[in-house]
């Protein structure tokens, strides 16, 4: 039976990999939207 330290390590690794995968997916999505000119940030948008 795995020790509680090993279980905690596995949970930490799964959480870390999930966060990293989500960040990469968001980065890819934002890049795709910007390249397709669907969403492009404008520098003069100061959000009155």
Backbone as a ProteinNet text record, in pm:
[ID]
protein_1_A
[PRIMARY]
XXXXXXXXXXXXXXXXXXXXXXXXXXXXXXXXXXXXXXXXXXXXXXXX
[TERTIARY]
85	0	89.8	63.4	149	136.1	244.2	241.5	166	129.9	55.4	141.6	273.7	362.9	358.7	356.5	349.3	215.8	108.7	-23.3	-25.7	30	34.3	117.9	228.2	313.3	237.6	162.9	85.1	-21.5	-90.1	-192.4	-128.7	-14.5	56.2	97.9	149.6	193.5	76.2	-34.6	-152.6	-204.7	-209.1	-256	-162.9	-33.7	63.8	53.6	46.1	34.9	-96.3	-203.1	-332	-327.9	-266.6	-254.6	-168	-58.4	29.8	-40.6	-115.5	-188.6	-295.2	-363.6	-463.7	-402.3	-287.3	-219.4	-174.7	-120.3	-77.8	-196.8	-308.1	-428.9	-479.6	-480.8	-524.5	-430.2	-300.4	-202.3	-222.3	-244.8	-269	-397.5	-501.8	-629.3	-617.9	-550.2	-532.1	-448.9	-346.4	-263.4	-344.5	-426.3	-510.3	-608.8	-672.7	-768.3	-701.1	-580.7	-509.9	-463.4	-413.2	-368.8	-485.7	-601.1	-719.5	-790.3	-738.1	-794.3	-938.7	-971.4	-1101.9	-1101.2	-991.4	-974	-832.3	-820.9	-690	-692.6	-596.8	-588.5	-547.8	-615.2	-576.5	-508.3	-403.4	-326.9	-399.1	-495.1	-564	-690.6	-716.7	-833.9	-800.9	-841	-807.4	-922.3	-1032.9	-1140.4	-1204.2	-1249.5	-1309.9	-1397.4
-117.8	0	124.5	220.9	340.1	426.1	488.3	574.2	703.3	773.7	898.6	1004.7	997.5	1091.6	1070.2	945	913.6	958	939.1	983.6	1135.6	1206.1	1351.5	1398	1330.1	1362.7	1343.3	1235	1207.9	1315.3	1353.4	1457.9	1589.5	1622.5	1745	1743.5	1632.3	1621.3	1632.8	1568.4	1576.8	1720.3	1786.4	1925.1	2016.4	1998.8	2081.3	2061.3	1936.9	1909.2	1961.6	1954.6	2006.5	2158	2226.4	2371.9	2410.6	2338.9	2367.8	2342.6	2234.6	2204.2	2310	2353.9	2458.9	2590.7	2623.6	2747.5	2742.7	2629.5	2614.5	2620.5	2559.5	2563.1	2706.5	2780.9	2920.3	3005.3	2979.3	3052.6	3025.2	2898.8	2861.9	2926.1	2924	2983.2	3132.9	3202.5	3347	3379	3299.7	3318.8	3296.9	3193.2	3164.4	3277.6	3327.9	3437.2	3563.7	3590	3709.4	3695.6	3577.4	3554.8	3558.3	3512.2	3511.3	3646.2	3740	3873.5	3870.4	3768.3	3761.2	3851.4	3848.1	3933.6	3987.9	4119.7	4183.8	4296.1	4293.8	4399.7	4530.3	4637.3	4767.5	4847.7	4918.4	4993	5119.6	5169.7	5292.1	5266.1	5142	5108	5129	5245.2	5275.1	5248.1	5191.9	5149.9	5261	5362.2	5478.2	5434.4
0	0	0	-91.3	-97.8	27.6	62.7	181.2	150.9	255.7	237.6	168.7	186.1	118.9	-31.6	-74.1	-216.3	-274.4	-200.2	-245.9	-261.8	-165.6	-171.6	-290.6	-315.2	-430	-560.9	-572	-693.5	-714.8	-608.5	-618.4	-662	-604.1	-640	-786.4	-833.7	-972.8	-1069.5	-1038.8	-1125.5	-1129.2	-1014.6	-1009.6	-1089.2	-1072.5	-1143.4	-1294.1	-1337.8	-1480.9	-1538	-1461.5	-1507.9	-1524.5	-1429.9	-1439	-1558.3	-1577.6	-1690.6	-1823.7	-1833.5	-1956.7	-1983.3	-1880.5	-1896.3	-1940.3	-1885.7	-1923.7	-2069.2	-2111.7	-2251.5	-2345.8	-2307.2	-2389.4	-2403	-2293.9	-2297.7	-2382.3	-2370.3	-2449.6	-2598.9	-2633.7	-2773	-2823.7	-2742.8	-2782.6	-2805	-2716.3	-2731.1	-2854.4	-2878.4	-2997.4	-3124.3	-3125.8	-3241.9	-3268	-3162.2	-3178.4	-3230.5	-3183.1	-3227.3	-3372.1	-3410.1	-3547.5	-3645.1	-3603.3	-3689	-3689.5	-3613.7	-3598.6	-3549.4	-3473.4	-3409	-3286.3	-3214.6	-3097.6	-3101.2	-3113.3	-3115.3	-3013.1	-2922.8	-2823	-2890.4	-2856.9	-2911	-2801	-2838.2	-2738.7	-2693.7	-2774.4	-2736.3	-2655.5	-2620.5	-2540	-2392.8	-2339.4	-2200.2	-2105.4	-2152	-2063.7	-1983.8	-2049.9	-1982.7	-1870.6
[MASK]
++++++++++++++++++++++++++++++++++++++++++++++++

